[in-house]
PDB file of C-alpha atoms and ligand atoms in Angstrom:
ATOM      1  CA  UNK A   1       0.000   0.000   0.000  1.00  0.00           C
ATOM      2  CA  UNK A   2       1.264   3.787  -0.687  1.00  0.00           C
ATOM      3  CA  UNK A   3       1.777   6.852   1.181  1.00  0.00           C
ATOM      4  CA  UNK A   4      -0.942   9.339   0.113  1.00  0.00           C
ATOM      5  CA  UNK A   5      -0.060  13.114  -0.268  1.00  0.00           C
ATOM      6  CA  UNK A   6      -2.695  16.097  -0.586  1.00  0.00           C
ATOM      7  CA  UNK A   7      -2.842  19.551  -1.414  1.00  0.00           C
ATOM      8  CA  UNK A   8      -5.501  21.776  -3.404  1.00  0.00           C
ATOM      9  CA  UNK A   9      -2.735  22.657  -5.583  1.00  0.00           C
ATOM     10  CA  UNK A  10       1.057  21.815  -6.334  1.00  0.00           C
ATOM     11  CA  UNK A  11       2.783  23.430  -3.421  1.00  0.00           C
ATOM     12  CA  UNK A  12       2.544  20.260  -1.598  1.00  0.00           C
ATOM     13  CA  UNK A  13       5.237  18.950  -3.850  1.00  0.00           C
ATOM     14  CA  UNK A  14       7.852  20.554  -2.054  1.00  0.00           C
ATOM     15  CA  UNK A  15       6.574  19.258   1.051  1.00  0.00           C
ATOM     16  CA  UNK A  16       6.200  15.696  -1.231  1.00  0.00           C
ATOM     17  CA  UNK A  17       9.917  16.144  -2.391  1.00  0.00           C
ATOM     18  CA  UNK A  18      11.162  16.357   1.567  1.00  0.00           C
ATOM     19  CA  UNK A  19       9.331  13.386   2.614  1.00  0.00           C
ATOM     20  CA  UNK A  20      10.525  11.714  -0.310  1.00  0.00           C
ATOM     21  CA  UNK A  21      13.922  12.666   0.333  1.00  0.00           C
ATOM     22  CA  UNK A  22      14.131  11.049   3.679  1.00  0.00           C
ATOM     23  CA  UNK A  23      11.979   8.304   3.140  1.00  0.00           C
ATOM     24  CA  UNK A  24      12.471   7.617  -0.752  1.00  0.00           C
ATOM     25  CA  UNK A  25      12.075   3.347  -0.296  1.00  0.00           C
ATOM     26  CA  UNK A  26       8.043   3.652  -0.122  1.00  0.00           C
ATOM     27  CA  UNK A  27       5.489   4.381  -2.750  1.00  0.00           C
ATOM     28  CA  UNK A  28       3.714   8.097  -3.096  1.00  0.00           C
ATOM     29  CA  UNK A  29       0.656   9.470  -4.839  1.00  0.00           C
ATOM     30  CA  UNK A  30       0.457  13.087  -4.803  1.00  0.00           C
ATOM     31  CA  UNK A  31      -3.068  14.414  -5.204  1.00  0.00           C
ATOM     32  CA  UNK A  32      -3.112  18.063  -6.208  1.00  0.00           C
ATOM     33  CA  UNK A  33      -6.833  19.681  -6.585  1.00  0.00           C
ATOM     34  CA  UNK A  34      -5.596  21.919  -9.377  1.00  0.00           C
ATOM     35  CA  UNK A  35      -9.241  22.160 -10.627  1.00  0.00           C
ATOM     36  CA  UNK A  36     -10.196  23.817  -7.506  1.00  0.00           C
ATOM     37  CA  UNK A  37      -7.587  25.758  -5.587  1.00  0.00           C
ATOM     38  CA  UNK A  38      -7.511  27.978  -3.748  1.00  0.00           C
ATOM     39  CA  UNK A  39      -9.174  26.499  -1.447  1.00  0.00           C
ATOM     40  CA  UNK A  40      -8.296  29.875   1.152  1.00  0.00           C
ATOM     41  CA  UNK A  41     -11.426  31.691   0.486  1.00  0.00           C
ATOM     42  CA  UNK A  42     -13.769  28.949   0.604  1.00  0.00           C
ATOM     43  CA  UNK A  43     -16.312  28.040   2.852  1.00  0.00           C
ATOM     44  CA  UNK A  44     -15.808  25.062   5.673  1.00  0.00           C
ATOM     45  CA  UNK A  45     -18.246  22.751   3.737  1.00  0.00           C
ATOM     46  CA  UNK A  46     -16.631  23.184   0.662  1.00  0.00           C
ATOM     47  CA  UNK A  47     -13.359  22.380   1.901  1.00  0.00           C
ATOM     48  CA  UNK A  48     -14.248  19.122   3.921  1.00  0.00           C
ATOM     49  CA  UNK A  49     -16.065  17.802   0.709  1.00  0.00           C
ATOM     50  CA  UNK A  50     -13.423  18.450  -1.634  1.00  0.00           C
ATOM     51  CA  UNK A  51     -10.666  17.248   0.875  1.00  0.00           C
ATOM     52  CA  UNK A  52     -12.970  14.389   1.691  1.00  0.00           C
ATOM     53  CA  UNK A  53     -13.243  13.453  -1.887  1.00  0.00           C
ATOM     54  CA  UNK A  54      -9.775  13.591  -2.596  1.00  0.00           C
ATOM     55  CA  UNK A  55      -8.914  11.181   0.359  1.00  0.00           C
ATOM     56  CA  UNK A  56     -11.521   8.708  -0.754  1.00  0.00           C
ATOM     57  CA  UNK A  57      -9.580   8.486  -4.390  1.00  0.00           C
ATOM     58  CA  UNK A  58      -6.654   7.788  -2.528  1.00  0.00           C
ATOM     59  CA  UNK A  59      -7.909   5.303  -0.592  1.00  0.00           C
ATOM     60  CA  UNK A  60     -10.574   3.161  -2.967  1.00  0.00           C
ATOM     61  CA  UNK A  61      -8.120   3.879  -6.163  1.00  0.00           C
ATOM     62  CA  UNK A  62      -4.976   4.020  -5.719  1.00  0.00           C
ATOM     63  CA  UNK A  63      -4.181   1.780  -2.064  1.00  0.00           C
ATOM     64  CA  UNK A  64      -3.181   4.303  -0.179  1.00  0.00           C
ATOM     65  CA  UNK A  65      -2.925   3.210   3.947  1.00  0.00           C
ATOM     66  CA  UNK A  66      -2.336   6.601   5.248  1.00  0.00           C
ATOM     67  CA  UNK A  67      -3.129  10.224   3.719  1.00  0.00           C
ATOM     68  CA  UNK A  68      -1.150  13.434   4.681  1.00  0.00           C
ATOM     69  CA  UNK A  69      -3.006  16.089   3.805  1.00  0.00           C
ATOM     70  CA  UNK A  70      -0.491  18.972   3.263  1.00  0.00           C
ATOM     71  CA  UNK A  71      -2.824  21.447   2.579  1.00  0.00           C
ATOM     72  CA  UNK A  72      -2.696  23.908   5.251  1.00  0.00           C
ATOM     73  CA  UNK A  73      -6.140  25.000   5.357  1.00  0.00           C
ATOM     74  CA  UNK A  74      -7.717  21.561   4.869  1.00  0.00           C
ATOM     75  CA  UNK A  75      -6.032  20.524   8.016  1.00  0.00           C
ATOM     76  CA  UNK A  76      -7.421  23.181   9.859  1.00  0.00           C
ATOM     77  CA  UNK A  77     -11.011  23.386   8.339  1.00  0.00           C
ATOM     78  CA  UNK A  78     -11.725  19.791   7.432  1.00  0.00           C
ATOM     79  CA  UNK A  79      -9.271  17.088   9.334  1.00  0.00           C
ATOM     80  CA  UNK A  80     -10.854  16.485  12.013  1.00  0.00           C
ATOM     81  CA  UNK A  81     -14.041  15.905  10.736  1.00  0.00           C
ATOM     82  CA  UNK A  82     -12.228  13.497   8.334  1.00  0.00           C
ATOM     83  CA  UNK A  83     -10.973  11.499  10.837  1.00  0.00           C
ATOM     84  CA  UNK A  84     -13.896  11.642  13.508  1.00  0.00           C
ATOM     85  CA  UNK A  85     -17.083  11.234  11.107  1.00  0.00           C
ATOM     86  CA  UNK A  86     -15.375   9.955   8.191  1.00  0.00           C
ATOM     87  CA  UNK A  87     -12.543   7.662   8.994  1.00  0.00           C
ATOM     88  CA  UNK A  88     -14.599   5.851  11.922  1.00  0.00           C
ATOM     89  CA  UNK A  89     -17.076   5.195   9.863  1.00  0.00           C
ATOM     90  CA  UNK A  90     -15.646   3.931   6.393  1.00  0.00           C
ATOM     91  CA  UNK A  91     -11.668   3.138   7.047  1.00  0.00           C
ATOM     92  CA  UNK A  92     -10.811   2.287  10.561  1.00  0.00           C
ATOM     93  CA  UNK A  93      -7.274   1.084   9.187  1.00  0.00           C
ATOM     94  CA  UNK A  94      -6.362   3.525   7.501  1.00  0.00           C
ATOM     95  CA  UNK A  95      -5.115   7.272   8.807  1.00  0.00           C
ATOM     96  CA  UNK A  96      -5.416  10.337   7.496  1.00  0.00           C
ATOM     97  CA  UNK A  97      -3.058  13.048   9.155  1.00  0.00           C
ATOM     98  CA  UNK A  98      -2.565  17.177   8.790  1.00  0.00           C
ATOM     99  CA  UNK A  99       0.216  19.397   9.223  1.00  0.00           C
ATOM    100  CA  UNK A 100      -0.643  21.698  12.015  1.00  0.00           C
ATOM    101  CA  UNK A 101       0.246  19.762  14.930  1.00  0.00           C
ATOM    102  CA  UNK A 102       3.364  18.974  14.307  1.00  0.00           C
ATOM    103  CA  UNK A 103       4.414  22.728  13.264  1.00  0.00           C
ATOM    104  CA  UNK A 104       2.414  23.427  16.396  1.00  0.00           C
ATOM    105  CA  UNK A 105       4.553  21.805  18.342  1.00  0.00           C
ATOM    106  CA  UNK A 106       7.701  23.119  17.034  1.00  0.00           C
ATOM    107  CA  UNK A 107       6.010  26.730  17.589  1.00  0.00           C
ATOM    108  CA  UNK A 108       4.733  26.028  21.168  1.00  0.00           C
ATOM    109  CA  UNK A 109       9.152  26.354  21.837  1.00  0.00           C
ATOM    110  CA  UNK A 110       8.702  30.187  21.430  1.00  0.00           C
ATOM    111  CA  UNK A 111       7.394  32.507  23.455  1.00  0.00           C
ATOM    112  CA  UNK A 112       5.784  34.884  20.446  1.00  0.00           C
ATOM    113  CA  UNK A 113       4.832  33.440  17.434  1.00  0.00           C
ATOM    114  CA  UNK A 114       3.644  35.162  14.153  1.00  0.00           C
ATOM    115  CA  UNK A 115       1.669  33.020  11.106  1.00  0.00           C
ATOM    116  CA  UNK A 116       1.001  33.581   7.590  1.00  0.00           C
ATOM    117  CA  UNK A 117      -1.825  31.558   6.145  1.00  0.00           C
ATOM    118  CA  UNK A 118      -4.847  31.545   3.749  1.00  0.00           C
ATOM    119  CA  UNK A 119      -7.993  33.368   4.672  1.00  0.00           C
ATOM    120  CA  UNK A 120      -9.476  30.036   5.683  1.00  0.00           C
ATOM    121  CA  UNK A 121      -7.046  29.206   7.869  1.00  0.00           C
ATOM    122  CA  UNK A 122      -6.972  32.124  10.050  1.00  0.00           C
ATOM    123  CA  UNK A 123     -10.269  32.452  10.435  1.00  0.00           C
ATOM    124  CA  UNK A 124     -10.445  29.045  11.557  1.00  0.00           C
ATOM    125  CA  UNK A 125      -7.733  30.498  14.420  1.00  0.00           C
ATOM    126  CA  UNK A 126      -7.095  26.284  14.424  1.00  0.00           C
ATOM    127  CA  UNK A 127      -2.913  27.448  14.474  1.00  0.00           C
ATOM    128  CA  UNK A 128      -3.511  29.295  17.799  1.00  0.00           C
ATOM    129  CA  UNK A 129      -5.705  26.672  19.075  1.00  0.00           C
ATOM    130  CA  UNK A 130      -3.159  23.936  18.322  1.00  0.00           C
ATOM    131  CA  UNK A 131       0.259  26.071  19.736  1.00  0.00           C
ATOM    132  CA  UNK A 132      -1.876  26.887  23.124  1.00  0.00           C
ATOM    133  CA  UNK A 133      -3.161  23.079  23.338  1.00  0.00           C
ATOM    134  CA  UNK A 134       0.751  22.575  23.586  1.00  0.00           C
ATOM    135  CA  UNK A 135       1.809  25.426  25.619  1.00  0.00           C
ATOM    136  CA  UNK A 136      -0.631  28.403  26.756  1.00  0.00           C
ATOM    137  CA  UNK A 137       1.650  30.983  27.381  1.00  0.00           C
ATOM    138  CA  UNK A 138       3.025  31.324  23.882  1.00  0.00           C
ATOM    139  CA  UNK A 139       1.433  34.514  22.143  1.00  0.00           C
ATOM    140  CA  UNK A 140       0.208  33.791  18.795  1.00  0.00           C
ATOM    141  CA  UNK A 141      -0.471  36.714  16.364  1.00  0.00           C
ATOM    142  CA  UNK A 142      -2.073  35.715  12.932  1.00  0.00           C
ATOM    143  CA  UNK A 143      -2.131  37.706   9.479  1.00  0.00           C
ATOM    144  CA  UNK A 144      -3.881  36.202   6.467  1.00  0.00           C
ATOM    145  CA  UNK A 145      -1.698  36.391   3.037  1.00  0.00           C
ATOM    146  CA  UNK A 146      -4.626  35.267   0.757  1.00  0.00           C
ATOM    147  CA  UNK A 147      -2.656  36.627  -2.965  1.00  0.00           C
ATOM    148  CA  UNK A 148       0.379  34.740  -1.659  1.00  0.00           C
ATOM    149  CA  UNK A 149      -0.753  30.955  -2.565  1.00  0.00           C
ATOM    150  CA  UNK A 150      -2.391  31.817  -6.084  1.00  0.00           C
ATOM    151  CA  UNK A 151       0.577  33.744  -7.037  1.00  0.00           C
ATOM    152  CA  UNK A 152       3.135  31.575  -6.079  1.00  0.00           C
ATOM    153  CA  UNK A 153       0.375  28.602  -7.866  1.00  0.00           C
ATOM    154  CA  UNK A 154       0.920  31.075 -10.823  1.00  0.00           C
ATOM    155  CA  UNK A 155       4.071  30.744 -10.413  1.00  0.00           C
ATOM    156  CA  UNK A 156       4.450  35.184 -10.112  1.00  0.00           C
ATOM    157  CA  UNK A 157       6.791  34.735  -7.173  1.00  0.00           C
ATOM    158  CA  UNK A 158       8.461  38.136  -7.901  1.00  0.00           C
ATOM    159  CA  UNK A 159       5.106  40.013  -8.104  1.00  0.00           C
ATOM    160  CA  UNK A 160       4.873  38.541  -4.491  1.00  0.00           C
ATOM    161  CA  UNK A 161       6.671  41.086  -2.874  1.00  0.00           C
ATOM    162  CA  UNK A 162       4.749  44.083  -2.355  1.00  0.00           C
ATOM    163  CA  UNK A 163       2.418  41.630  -0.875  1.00  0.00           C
ATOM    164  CA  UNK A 164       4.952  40.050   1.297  1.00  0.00           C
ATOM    165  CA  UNK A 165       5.272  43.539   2.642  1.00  0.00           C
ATOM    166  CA  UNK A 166       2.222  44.062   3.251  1.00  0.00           C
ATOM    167  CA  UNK A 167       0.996  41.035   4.809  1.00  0.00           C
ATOM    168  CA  UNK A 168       4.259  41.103   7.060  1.00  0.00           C
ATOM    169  CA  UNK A 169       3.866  44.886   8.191  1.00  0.00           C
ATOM    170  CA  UNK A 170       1.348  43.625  11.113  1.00  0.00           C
ATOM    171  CA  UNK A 171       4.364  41.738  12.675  1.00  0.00           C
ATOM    172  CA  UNK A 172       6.670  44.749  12.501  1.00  0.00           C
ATOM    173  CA  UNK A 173       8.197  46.102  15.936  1.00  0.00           C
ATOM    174  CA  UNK A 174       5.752  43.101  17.731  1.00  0.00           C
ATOM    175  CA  UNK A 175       9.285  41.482  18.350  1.00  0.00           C
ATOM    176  CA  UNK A 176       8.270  38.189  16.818  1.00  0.00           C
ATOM    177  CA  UNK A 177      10.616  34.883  18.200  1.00  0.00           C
ATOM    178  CA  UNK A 178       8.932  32.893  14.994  1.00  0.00           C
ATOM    179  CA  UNK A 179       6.889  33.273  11.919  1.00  0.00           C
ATOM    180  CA  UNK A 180       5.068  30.073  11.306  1.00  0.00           C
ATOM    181  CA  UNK A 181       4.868  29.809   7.278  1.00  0.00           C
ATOM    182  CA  UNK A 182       1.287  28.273   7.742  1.00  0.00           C
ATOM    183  CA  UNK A 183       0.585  27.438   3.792  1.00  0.00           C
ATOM    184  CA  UNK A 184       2.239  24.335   1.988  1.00  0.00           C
ATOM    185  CA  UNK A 185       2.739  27.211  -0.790  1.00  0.00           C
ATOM    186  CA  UNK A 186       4.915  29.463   1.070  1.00  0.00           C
ATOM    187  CA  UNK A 187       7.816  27.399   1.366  1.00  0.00           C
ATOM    188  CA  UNK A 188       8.672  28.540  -2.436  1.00  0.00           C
ATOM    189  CA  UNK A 189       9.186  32.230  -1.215  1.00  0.00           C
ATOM    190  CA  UNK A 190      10.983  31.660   1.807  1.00  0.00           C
ATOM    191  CA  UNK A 191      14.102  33.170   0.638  1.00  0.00           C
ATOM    192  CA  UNK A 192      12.011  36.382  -0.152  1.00  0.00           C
ATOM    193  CA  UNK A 193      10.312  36.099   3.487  1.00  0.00           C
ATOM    194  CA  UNK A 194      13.559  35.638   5.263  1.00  0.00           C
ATOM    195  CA  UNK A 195      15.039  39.030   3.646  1.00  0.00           C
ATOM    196  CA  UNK A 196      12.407  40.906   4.958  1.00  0.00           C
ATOM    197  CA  UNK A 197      12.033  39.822   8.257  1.00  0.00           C
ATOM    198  CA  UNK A 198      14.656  40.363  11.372  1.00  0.00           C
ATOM    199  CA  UNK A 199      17.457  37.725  11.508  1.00  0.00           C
ATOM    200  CA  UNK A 200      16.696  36.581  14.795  1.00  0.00           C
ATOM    201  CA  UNK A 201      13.010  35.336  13.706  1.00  0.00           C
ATOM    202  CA  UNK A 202      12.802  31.623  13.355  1.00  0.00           C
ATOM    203  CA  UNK A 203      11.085  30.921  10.119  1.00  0.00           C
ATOM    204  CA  UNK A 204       9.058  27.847  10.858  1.00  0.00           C
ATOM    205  CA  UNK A 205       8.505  25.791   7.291  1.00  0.00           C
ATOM    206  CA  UNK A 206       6.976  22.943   7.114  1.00  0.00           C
ATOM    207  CA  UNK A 207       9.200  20.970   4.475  1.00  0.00           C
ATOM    208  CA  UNK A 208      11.904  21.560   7.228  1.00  0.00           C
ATOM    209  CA  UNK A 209       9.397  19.612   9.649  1.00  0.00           C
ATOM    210  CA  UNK A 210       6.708  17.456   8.431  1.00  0.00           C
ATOM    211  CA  UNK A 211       9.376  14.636   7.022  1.00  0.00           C
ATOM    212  CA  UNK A 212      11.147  14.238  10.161  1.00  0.00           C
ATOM    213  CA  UNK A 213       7.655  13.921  11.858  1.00  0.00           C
ATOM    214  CA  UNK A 214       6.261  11.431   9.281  1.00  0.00           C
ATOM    215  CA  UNK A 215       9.018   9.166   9.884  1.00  0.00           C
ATOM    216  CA  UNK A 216       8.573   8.973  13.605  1.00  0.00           C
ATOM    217  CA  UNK A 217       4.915   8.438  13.047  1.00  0.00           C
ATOM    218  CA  UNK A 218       5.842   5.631  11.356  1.00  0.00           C
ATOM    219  CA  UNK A 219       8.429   4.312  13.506  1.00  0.00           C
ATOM    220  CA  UNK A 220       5.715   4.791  16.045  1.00  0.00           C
ATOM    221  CA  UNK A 221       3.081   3.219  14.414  1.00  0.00           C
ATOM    222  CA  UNK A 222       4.069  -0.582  13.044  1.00  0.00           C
ATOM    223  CA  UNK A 223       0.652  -1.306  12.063  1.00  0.00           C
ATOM    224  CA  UNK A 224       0.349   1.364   9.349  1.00  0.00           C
ATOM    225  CA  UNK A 225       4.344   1.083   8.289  1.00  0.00           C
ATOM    226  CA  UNK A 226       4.482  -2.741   7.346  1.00  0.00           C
ATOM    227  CA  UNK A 227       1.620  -2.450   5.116  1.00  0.00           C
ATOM    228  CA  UNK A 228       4.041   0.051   3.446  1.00  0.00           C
ATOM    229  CA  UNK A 229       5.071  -1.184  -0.286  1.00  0.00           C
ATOM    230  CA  UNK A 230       8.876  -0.357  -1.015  1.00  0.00           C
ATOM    231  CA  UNK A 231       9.402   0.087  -4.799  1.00  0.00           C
ATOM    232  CA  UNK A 232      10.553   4.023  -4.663  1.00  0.00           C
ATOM    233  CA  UNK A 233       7.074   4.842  -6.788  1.00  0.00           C
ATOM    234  CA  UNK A 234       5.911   8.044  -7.219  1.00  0.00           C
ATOM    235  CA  UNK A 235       2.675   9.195  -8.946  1.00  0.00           C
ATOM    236  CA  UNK A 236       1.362  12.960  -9.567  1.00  0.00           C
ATOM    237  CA  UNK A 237      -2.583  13.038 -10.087  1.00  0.00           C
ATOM    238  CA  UNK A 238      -3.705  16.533 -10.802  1.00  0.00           C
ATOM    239  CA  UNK A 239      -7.398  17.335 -10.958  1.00  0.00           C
ATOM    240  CA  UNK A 240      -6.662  20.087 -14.159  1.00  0.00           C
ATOM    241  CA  UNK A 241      -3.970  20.552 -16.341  1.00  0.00           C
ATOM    242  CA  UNK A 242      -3.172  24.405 -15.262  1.00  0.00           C
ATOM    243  CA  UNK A 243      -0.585  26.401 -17.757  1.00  0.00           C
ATOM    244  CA  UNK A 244       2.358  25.674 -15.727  1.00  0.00           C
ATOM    245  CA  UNK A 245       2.007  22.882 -14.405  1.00  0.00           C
ATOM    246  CA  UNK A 246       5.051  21.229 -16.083  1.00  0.00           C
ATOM    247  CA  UNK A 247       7.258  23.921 -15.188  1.00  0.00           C
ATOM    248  CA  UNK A 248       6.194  23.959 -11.659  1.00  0.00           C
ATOM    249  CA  UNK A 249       6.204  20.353 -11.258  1.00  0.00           C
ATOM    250  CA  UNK A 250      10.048  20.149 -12.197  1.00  0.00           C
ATOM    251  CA  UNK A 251      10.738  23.115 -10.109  1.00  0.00           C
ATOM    252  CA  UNK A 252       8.893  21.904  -6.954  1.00  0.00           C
ATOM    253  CA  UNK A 253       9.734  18.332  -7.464  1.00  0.00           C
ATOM    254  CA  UNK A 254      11.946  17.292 -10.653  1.00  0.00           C
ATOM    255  CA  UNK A 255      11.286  15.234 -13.277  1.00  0.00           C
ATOM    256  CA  UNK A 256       8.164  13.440 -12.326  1.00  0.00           C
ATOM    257  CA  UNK A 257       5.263  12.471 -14.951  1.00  0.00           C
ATOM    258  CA  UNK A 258       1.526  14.191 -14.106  1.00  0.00           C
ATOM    259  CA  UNK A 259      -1.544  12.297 -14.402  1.00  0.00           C
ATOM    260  CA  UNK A 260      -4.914  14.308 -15.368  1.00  0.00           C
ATOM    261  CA  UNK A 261      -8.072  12.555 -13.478  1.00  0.00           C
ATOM    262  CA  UNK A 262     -11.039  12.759 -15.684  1.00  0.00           C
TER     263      UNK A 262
HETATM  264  N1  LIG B 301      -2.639  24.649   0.031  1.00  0.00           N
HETATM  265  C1  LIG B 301      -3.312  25.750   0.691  1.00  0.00           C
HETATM  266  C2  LIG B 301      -2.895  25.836   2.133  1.00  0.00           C
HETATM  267  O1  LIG B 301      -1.911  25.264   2.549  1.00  0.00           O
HETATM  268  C3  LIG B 301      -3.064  27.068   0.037  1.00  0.00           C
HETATM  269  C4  LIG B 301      -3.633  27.265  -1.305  1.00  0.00           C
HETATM  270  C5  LIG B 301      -5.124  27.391  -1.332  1.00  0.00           C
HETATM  271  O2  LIG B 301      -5.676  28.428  -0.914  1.00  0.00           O
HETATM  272  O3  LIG B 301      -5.721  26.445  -1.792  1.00  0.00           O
HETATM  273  O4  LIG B 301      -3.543  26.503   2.906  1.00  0.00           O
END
């Protein structure tokens, strides 16, 4: 069985290319709802039935045993519903896991903690929620970036920049200890992000964080790992074949062929 990775888009490939690059013996499928992103602006239903769909095609059709959804604001708006409602009732063996807690757990080590995310995502406050489930005291100050994902999607990163600015302003003078990245896109302008914020900020990214954590999940959890297949596989399914795809693809993850679901 594989290792199932989501996102509405194809930022999750970096976070894809990370896991993959600690853990390259297993067999990925990389779901990316091209056809619909972004999901940032819409509504909580919306999001849990797309994200719900997109974990039932990896389970029923291509033998997937665990899901990561690496879309930032389907782990806050529609993962636990997923794994209460939908999970319990239809795949008790398999797992489906998000993103947020383990970045939330790096972030509850700071004592003041900025985060960038979609729309969704922030008004969700689920980052805040998760950091003070860990450790109260940390202050948590969020600032939605919703251009940032469909630009970098577009791949526009340079017309990012006045929007960096603005979206960062908030955190100016608020002597931030870390600025939680909290979109699998955002990774791709972290270079950009770093320049612009103090040197002392911890930039919190998730490709830096989810592999490590996947891999002690696993080591954790036998039952899910031996049903594992090892033959270094590695599918892209994209729900829409967007203008750039290819380009982004190679950039994001290297040579790698794309699959359009019909
Ligand atoms: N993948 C989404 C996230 O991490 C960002 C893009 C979108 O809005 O769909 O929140």
């Amino acid at each position: 069985m594989k290792i199932g990775i989501f996102d509405s888009g194809l930022g999750g490939l970096i976070i894809a290319r990370a896991i993959r690059k600690i853990m390259p013996k297993y067999d990925y499928v990389y779901f990316g709802d091209t056809k619909r992103l972004p999901y940032g602006n819409k509504s909580h239903e919306a999001i849990f039935e797309f994200t719900r769909e997109a974990v039932e095609h990896l389970f029923r059709k291509e033998n997937c045993v665990i899901v990561i959804i690496a879309c930032n604001t389907a782990s806050a708006r529609a993962l636990r519903q997923i794994q209460q409602e939908y999970l319990t009732k239809n795949f008790t063996e398999r797992r489906v896991l998000g993103v947020l807690i383990p970045i939330a757990e790096e972030s509850s080590k700071y004592k003041k903690v900025g985060v960038i995310a979609t729309l969704g995502t922030v008004a969700s406050n689920a980052w805040e929620i998760e950091i003070k489930k860990i450790n109260k005291n940390v202050k948590v100050l969020q600032n939605p970036a919703p251009m940032l994902a469909t630009l970098i999607e577009e791949g526009e990163n340079k017309l990012a920049k006045p929007f960096l600015l603005k979206y960062l302003k908030p955190f100016a003078n608020k002597k931030l200890d870390a600025l939680v990245l909290g979109c699998t896109h955002y990774p791709a302008l972290k270079k950009e992000i770093r320049k612009l914020l103090p040197k002392n900020v911890k930039i919190i990214s998730q490709d830096e964080i989810i592999p490590k954590k996947l891999k002690e999940y696993l080591a954790k959890h036998q039952e899910i790992a031996l049903k594992l297949s090892k033959n270094k596989s590695m599918e892209i399914l994209v729900t829409d074949k967007t203008q750039n795809m290819g380009h982004l693809v190679k950039k994001w993850f290297g040579k790698a062929k794309v699959k359009v679901l019909s």
